[in-house]
Short mmCIF file of C-alpha atoms and ligand atoms in Angstrom, two decimals:
data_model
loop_
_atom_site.label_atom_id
_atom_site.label_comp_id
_atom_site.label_asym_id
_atom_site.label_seq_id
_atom_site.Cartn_x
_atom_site.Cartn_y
_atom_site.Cartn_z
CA UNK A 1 -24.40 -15.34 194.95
CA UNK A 2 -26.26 -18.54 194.60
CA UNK A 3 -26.36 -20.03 190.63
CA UNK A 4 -30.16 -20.75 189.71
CA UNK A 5 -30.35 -24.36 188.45
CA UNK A 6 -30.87 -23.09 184.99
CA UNK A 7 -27.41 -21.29 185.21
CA UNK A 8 -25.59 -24.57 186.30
CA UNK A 9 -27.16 -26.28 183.95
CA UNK A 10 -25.58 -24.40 181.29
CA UNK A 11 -22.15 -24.80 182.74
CA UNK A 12 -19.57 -24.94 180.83
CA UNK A 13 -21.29 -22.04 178.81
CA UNK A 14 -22.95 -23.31 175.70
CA UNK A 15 -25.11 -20.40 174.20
CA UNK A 16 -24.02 -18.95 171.36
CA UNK A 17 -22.16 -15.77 171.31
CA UNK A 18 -24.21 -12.79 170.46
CA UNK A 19 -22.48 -10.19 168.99
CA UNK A 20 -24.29 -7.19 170.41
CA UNK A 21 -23.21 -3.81 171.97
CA UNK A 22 -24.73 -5.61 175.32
CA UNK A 23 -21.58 -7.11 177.12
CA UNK A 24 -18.55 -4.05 176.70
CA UNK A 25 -18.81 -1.30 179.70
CA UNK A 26 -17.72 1.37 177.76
CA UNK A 27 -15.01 3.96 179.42
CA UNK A 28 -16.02 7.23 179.67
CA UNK A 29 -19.02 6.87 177.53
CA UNK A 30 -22.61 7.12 178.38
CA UNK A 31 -23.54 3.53 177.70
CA UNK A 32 -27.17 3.37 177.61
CA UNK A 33 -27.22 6.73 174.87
CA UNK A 34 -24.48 5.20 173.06
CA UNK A 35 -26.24 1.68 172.57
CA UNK A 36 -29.26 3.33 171.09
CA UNK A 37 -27.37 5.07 168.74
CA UNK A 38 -23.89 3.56 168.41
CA UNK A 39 -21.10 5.15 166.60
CA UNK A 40 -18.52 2.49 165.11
CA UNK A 41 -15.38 3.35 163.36
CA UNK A 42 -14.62 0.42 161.17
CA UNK A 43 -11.61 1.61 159.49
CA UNK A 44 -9.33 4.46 159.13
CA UNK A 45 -6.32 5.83 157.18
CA UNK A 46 -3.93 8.78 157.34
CA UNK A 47 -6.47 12.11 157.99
CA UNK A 48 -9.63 9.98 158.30
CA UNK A 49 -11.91 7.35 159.67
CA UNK A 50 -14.80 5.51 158.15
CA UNK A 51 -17.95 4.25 160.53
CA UNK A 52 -19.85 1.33 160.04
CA UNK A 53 -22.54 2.95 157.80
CA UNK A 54 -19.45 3.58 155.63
CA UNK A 55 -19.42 7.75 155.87
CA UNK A 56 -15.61 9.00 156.20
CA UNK A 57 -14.91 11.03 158.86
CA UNK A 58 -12.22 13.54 159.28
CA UNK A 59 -10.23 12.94 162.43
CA UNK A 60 -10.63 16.57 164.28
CA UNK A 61 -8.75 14.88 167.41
CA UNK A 62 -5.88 12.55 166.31
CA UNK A 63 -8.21 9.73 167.82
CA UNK A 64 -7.98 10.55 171.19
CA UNK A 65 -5.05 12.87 171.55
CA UNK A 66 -2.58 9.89 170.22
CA UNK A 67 -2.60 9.58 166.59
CA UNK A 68 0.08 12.14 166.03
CA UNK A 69 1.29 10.93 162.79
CA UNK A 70 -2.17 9.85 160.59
CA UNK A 71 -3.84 6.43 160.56
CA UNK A 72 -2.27 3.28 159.52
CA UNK A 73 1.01 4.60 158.29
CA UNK A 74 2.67 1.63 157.00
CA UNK A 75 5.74 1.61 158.47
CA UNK A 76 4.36 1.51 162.31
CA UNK A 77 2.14 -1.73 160.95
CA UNK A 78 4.99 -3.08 159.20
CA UNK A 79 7.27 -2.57 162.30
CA UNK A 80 4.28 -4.41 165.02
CA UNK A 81 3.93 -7.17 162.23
CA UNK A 82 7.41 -8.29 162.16
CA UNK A 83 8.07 -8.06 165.86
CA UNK A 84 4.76 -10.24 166.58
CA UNK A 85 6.44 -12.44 164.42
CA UNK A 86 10.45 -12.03 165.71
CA UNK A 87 9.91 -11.83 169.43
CA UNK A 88 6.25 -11.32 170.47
CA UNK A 89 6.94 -10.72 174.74
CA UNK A 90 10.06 -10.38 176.64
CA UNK A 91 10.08 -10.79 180.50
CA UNK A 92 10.17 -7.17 181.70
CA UNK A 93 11.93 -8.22 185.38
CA UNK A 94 15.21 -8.82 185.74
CA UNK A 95 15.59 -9.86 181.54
CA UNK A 96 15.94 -7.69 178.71
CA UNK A 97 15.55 -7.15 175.07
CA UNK A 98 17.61 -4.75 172.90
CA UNK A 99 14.54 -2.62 171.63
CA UNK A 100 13.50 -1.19 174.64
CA UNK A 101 17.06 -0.10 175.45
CA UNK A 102 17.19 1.24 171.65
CA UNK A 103 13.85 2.77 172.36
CA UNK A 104 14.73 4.48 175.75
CA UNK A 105 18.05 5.93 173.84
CA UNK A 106 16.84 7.63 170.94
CA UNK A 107 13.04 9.19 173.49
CA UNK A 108 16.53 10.71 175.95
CA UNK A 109 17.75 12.58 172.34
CA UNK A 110 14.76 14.65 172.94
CA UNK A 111 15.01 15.49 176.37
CA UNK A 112 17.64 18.69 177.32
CA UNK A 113 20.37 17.35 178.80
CA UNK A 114 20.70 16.07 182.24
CA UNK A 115 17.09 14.21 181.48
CA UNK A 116 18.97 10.77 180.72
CA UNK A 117 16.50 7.83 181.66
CA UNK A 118 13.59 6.59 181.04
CA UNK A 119 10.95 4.25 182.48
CA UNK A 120 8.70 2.77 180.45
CA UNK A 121 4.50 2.01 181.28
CA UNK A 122 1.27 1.30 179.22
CA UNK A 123 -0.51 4.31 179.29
CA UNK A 124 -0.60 8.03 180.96
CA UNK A 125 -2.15 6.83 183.69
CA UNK A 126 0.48 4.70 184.81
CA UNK A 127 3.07 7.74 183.65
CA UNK A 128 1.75 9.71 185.95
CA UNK A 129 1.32 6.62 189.13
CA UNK A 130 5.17 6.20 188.09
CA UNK A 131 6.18 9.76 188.29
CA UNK A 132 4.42 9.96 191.59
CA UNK A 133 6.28 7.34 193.20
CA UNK A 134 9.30 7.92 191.79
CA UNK A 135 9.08 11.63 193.19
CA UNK A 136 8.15 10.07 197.01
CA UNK A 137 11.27 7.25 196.89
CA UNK A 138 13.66 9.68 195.44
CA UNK A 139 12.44 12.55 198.47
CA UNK A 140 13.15 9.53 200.38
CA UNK A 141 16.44 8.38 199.16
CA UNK A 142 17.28 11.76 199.26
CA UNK A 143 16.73 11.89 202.81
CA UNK A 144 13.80 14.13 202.72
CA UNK A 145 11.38 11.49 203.58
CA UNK A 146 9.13 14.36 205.05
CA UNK A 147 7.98 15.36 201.84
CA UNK A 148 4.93 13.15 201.81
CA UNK A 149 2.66 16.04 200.20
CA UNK A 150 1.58 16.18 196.43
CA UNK A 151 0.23 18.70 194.53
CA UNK A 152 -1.92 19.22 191.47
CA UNK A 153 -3.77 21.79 190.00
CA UNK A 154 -7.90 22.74 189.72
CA UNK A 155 -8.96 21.31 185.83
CA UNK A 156 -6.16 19.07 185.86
CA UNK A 157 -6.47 15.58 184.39
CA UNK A 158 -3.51 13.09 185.12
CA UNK A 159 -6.08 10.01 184.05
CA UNK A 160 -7.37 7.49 186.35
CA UNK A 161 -5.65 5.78 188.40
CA UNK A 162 -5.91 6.56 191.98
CA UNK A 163 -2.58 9.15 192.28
CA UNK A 164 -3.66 10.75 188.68
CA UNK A 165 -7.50 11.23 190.20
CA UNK A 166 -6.05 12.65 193.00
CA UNK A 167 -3.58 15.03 191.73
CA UNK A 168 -5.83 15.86 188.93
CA UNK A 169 -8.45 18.53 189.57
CA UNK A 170 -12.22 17.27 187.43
CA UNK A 171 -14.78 17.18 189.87
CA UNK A 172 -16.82 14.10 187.85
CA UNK A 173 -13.52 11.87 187.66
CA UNK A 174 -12.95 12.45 191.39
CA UNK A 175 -16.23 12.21 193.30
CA UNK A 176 -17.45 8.84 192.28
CA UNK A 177 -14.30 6.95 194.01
CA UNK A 178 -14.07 7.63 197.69
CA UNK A 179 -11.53 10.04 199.28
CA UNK A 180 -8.61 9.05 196.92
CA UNK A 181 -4.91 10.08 198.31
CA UNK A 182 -4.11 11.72 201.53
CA UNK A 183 -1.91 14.50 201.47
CA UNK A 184 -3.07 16.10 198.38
CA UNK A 185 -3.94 19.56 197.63
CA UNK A 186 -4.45 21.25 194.48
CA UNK A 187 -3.56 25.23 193.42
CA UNK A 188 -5.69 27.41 191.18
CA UNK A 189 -6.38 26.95 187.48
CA UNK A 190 -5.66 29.23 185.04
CA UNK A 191 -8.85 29.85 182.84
CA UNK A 192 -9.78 33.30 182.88
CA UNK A 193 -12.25 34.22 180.44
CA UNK A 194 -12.91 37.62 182.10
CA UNK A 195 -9.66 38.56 181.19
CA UNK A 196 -8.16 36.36 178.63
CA UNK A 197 -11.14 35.23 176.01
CA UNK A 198 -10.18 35.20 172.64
CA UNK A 199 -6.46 35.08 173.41
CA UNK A 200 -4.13 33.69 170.61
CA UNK A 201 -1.47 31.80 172.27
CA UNK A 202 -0.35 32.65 175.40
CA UNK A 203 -2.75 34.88 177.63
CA UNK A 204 -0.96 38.19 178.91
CA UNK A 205 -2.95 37.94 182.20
CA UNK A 206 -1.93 34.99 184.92
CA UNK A 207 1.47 34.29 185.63
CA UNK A 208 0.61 35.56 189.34
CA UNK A 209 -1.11 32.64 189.51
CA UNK A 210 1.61 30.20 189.93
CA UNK A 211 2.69 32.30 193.33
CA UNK A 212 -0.74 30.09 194.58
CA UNK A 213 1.79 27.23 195.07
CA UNK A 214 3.49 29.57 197.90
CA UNK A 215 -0.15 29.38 199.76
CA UNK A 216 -0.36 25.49 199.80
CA UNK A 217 3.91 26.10 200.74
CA UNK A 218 2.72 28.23 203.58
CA UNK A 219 -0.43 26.27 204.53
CA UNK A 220 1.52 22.96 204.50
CA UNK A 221 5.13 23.83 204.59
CA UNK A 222 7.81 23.12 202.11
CA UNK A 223 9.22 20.33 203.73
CA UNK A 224 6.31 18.20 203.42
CA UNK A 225 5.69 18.90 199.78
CA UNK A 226 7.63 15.92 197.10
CA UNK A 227 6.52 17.04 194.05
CA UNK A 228 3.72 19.47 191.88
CA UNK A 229 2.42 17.93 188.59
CA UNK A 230 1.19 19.74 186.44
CA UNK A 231 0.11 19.63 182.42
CA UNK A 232 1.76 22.31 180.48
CA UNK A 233 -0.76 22.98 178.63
CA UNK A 234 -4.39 21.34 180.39
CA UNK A 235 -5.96 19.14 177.47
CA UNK A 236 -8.86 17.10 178.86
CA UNK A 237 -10.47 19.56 180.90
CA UNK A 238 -10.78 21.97 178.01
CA UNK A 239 -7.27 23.40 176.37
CA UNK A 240 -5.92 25.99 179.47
CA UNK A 241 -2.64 27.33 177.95
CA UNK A 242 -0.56 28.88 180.48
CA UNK A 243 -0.28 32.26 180.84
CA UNK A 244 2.99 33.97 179.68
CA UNK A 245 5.55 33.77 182.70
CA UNK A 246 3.19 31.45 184.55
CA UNK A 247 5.50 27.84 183.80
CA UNK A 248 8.43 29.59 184.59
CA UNK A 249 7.27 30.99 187.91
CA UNK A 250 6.13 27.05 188.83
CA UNK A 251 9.65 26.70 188.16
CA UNK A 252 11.34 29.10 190.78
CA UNK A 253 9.02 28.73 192.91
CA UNK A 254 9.93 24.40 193.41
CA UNK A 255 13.31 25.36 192.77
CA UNK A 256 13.22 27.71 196.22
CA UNK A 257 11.27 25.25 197.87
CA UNK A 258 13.35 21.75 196.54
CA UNK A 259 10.32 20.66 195.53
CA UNK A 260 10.14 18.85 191.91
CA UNK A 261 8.05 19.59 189.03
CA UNK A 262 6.79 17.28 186.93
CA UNK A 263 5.29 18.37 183.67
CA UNK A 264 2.29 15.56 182.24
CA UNK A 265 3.09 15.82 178.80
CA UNK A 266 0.75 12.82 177.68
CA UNK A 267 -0.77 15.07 175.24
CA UNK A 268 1.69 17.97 175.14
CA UNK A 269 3.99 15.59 173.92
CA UNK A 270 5.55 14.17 170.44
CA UNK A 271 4.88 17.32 168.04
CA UNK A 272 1.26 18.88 169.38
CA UNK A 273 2.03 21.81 170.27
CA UNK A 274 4.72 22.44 167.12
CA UNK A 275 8.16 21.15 169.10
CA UNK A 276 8.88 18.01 170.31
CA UNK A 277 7.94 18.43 173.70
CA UNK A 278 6.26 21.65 175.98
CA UNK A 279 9.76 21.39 177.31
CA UNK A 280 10.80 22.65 174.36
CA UNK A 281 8.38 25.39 173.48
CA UNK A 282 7.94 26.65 176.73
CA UNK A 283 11.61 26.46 177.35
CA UNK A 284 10.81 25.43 180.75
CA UNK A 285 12.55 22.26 181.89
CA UNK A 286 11.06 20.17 185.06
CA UNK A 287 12.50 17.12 186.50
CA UNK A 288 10.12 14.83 185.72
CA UNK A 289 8.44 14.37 182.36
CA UNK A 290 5.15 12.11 181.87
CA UNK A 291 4.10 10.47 178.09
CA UNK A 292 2.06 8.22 176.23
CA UNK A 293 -0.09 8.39 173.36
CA UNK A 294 1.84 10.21 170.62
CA UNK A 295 4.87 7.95 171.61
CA UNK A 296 3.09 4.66 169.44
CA UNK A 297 1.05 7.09 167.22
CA UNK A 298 -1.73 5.59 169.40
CA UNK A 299 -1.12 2.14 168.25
CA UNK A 300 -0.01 -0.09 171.05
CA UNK A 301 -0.76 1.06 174.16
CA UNK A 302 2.63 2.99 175.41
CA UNK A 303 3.74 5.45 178.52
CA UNK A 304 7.00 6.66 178.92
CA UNK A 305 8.74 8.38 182.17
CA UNK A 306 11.72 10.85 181.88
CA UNK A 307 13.60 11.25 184.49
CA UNK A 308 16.89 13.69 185.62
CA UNK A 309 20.15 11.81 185.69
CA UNK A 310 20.25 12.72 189.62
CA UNK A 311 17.07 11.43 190.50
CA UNK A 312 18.15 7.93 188.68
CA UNK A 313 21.54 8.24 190.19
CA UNK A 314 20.00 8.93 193.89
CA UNK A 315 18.44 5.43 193.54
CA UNK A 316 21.93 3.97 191.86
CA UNK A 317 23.24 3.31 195.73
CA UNK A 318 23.58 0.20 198.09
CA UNK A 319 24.31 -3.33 196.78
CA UNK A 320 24.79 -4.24 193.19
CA UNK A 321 22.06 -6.98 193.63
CA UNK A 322 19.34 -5.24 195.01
CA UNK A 323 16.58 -3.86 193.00
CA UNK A 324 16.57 -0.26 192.95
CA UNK A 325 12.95 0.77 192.73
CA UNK A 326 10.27 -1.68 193.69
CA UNK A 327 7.67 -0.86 190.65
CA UNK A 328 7.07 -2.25 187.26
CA UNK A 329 4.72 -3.50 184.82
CA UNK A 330 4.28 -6.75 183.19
CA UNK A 331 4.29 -5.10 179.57
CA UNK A 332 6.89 -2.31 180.66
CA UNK A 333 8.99 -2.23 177.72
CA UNK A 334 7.01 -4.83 175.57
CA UNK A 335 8.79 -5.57 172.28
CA UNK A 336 6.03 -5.14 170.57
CA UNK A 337 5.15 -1.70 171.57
CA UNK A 338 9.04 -0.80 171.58
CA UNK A 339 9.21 -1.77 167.87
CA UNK A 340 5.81 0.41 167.54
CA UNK A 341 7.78 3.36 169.23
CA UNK A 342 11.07 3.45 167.20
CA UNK A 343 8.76 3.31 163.84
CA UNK A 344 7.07 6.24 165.25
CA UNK A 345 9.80 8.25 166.01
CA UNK A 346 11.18 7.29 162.90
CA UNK A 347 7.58 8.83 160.69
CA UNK A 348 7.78 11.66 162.87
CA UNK A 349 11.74 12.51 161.37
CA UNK A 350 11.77 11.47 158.10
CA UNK A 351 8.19 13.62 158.05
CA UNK A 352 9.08 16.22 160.09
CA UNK A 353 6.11 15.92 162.09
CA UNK A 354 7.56 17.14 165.73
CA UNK A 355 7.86 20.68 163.78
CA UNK A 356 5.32 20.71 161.55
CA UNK A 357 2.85 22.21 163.94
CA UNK A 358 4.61 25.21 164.34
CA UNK A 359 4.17 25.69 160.66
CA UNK A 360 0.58 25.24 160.80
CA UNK A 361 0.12 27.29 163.78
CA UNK A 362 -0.76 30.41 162.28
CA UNK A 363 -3.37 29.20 159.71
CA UNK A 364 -4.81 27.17 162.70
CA UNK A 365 -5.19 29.84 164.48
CA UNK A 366 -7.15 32.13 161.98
CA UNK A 367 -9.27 29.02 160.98
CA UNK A 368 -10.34 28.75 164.94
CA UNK A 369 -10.64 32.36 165.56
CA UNK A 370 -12.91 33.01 162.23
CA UNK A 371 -15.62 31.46 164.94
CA UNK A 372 -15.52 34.49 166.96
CA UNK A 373 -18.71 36.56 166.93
CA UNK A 374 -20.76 33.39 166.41
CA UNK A 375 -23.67 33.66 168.82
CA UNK A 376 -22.92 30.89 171.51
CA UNK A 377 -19.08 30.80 171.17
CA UNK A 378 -17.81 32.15 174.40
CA UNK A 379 -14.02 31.57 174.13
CA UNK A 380 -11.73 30.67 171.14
CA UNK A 381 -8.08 29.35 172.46
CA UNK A 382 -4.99 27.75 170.51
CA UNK A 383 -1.58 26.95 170.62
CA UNK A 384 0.30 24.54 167.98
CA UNK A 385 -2.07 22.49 166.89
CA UNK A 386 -4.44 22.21 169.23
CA UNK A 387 -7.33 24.25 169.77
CA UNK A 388 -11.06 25.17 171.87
CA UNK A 389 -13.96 26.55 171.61
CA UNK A 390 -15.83 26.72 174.48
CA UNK A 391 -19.97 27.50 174.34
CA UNK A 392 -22.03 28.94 176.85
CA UNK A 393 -23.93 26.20 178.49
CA UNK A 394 -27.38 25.64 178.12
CA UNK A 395 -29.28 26.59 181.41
CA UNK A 396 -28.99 24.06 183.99
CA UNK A 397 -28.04 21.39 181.47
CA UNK A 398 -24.02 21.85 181.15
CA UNK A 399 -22.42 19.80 178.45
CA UNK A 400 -25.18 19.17 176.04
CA UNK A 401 -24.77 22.12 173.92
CA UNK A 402 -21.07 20.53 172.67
CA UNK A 403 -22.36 17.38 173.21
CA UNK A 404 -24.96 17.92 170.56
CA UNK A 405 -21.97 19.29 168.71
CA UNK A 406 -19.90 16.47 168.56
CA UNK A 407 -22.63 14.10 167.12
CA UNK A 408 -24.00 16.49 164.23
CA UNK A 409 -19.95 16.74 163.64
CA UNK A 410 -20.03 13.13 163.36
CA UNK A 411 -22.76 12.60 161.15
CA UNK A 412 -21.74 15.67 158.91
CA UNK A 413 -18.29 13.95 159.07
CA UNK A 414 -15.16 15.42 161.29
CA UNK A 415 -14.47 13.47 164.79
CA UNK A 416 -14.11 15.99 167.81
CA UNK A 417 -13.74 15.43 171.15
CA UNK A 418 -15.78 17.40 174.00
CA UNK A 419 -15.45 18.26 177.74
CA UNK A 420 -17.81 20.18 179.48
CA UNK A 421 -18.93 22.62 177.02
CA UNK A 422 -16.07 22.90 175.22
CA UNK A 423 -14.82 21.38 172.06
CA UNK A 424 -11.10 20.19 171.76
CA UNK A 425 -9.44 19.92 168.58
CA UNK A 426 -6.07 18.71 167.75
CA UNK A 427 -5.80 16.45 164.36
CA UNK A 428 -3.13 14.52 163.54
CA UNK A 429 0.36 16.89 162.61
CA UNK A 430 0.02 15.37 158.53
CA UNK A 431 -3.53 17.66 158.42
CA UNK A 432 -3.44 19.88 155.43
CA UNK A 433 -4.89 23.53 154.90
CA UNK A 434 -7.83 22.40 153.63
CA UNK A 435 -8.66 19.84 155.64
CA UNK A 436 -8.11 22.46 158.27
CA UNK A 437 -11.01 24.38 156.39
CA UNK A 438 -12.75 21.36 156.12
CA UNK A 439 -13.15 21.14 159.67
CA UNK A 440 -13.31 24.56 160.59
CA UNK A 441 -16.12 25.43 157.90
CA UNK A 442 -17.59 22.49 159.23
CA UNK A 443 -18.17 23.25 162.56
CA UNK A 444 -18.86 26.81 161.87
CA UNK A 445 -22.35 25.08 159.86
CA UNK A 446 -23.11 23.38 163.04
CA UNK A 447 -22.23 26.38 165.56
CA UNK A 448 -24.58 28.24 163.14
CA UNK A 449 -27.25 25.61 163.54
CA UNK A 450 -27.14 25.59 168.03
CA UNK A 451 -30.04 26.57 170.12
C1 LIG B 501 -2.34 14.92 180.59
C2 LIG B 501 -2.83 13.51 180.65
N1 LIG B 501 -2.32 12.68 181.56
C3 LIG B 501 -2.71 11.40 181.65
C4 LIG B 501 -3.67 10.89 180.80
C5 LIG B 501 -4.12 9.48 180.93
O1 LIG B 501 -3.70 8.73 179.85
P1 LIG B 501 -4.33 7.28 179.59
O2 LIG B 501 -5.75 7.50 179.18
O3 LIG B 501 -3.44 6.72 178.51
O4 LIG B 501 -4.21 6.51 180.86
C6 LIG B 501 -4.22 11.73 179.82
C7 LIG B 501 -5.24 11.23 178.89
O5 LIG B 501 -5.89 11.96 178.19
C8 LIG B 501 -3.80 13.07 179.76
O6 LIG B 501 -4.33 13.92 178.87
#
């Protein structure tokens, strides 16, 4: 495209920087809505925010998912602020630096054994790119280059990048961005309201649907298949926990068919749902495990990949000198976000924050189930500290019934986070019982309050 003269003219740029909403595409946010009425967070510490207008809001979400252990906790700032200061950025190829080993040793402590390394990204979206290529060049090393084949689940969300949007199962993520991955198929989701609504926990009803996987097995054979991905328990689309059985049936069924399993614990992850991982609670162990957010309490951007000691070792052939796996990432490892990580990890012991769900979970649970009977509440789900309420749509305009939600719970003060029509909660693990009835009570005045 041509430059009018006016636009050369004013080469190098000489106008004065205005400082309006104007110039930031916002992700996942509808821009034009959002630029009439902005919402700006200015500041925020331990259970709560405070926008620009200077109202404090209560963080119903854990920011998005990430802030595990509170706002501004001093000793992840203090922990970034000395190693900006000690060793800003380390080459990530072929160099090292000793906090992303120490990093990678103490995330493997937390891992049953025989999942032993770790590769570290910048986000759950590259987690999950990662864990899909490692999956196709260990089938390959393997000698099982045949299995070309992914699969995800319906509802699934494994972020944005083009593997994640095509193992991941949201229609609105998927359709804007051409035909994505070949080879990709997805099985059945979970959510059942017919039978399970209202369930605390676990539903009883649904562990026959993991035996979907042996249609896609039959359709497309086992020997084309590398890997299944699924979230433990689905977050983004709208809180799915698995039906009782249903993880460990996923399980066998890979196991029969030598295909792996990779669970996307980029929310489940670091303390959310009351043990340190879904691996944990569900006692369910895959071969692959995906991370981010909770792993820097949200505060430098962070992914981690868990891997089984023989997938790592299948790769650990040929000559000394040749690189093993051909991926990476410029900030892989960064000091900066290492030093974030092992402060982290650090709050979350000394605070007991990977447990302290579990000892929440049952006030939780009353607190988000106290909203059943209220007219438009169609589904109340939980487990650890997470939890959904779903609404019944308005007629032919889906979403805005929790979309009008979420902003009278901002302007009344607690921060929730919406998909579709339902509203996801899941505050950082330091929330106390009455902030828990803060929230609760709070949304309950709003529910009251829908047309
Ligand atoms: C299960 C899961 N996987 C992957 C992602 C993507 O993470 P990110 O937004 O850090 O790329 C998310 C984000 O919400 C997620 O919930």
């Amino acid at each position: 495209m041509a430059l009018a003269d006016a636009d050369v003219a004013d080469l190098p740029r000489t106008r004065a920087i205005t400082n309006n909403l104007e110039a930031y595409w916002m992700p996942f946010t509808a821009n034009r809505q959002f630029k009439k009425a902005p919402r700006l967070l200015v500041r925020a510490k331990d259970m709560y925010y405070w926008a620009a207008d200077g109202h404090k809001v209560l963080d119903g979400a854990a920011g998005l998912w990430c802030v595990n252990a509170g706002h501004a906790r001093p000793k992840i700032s203090e922990a970034v602020a000395n190693q900006v200061k000690e060793l800003d950025y380390a080459p990530a190829f072929q160099m090292g630096h000793p906090k992303s080993f120490e990093l990678a040793s103490r995330l493997v402590t937390y891992m049953p054994r025989g999942i032993d390394h770790v590769f570290f990204t910048n986000s759950g979206s590259e987690s999950v790119e990662t864990a899909l290529k490692i999956a196709f060049a260990y089938q390959r090393a393997r000698g099982e280059g045949s299995r070309v084949r992914l699969i995800g689940r319906e509802r699934g969300y494994h972020g944005v990048n083009f593997g994640g949007m095509s193992v991941g199962g949201m229609v609105a993520n998927r359709k804007q961005f051409g035909t994505l991955l070949s080879g990709v198929d997805h099985i059945r989701h979970t959510h059942d309201l017919a039978r399970n609504a209202f369930t605390r926990g676990q539903p009883e009803q649904g562990a026959e649907l993991a035996d979907d996987l042996e249609r896609l097995v039959a359709l497309h054979d086992a020997s084309t298949i590398a890997a299944v991905i699924v979230e433990p328990v689905a977050g983004s689309a709208g809180v799915y926990v698995p039906p009782k059985g249903y993880l460990e049936r996923l399980r066998a069924i890979c196991d029969k068919h030598g295909i792996l399993l990779i669970f996307d614990e980029v929310i489940t992850g670091f303390g959310r749902l009351g043990a340190p991982f879904a691996v944990d609670y569900f006692g369910v162990v895959p071969d692959i495990v995906t991370t981010a957010k909770g792993l820097t309490n949200g505060v430098i951007p962070m992914g981690a990949v868990f891997v089984k000691q023989e997938i790592h070792d299948a790769f650990m052939t040929g000559p000394e000198n040749l690189i093993e796996l051909f991926h990476g990432y410029t900030y892989s490892g960064n000091p900066v976000a290492c030093a974030a990580g092992i402060a982290t990890l650090e709050t979350y012991e000394e605070e007991g924050l990977l447990t302290r769900g579990a000892e929440l979970a049952p006030y939780w649970e009353d607190a988000l189930h106290s909203l059943k009977g209220l007219p438009l509440v169609i589904d109340v789900r939980n487990i650890g500290l997470v939890g959904a309420i779903e609404l019944e749509p308005v007629a032919g305009s889906p979403t805005k019934r929790a979309y009008s939600t979420f902003v009278q719970g901002f302007e009344k003060g607690i921060l929730m986070r919406t998909t579709g029509d339902t509203i996801a909660l899941s505050p950082p693990l330091i929330i106390q019982k009455s902030e828990i009835d803060l929230l609760v009570d709070t949304l309950r005045g709003i529910l009251k309050t829908l047309q």
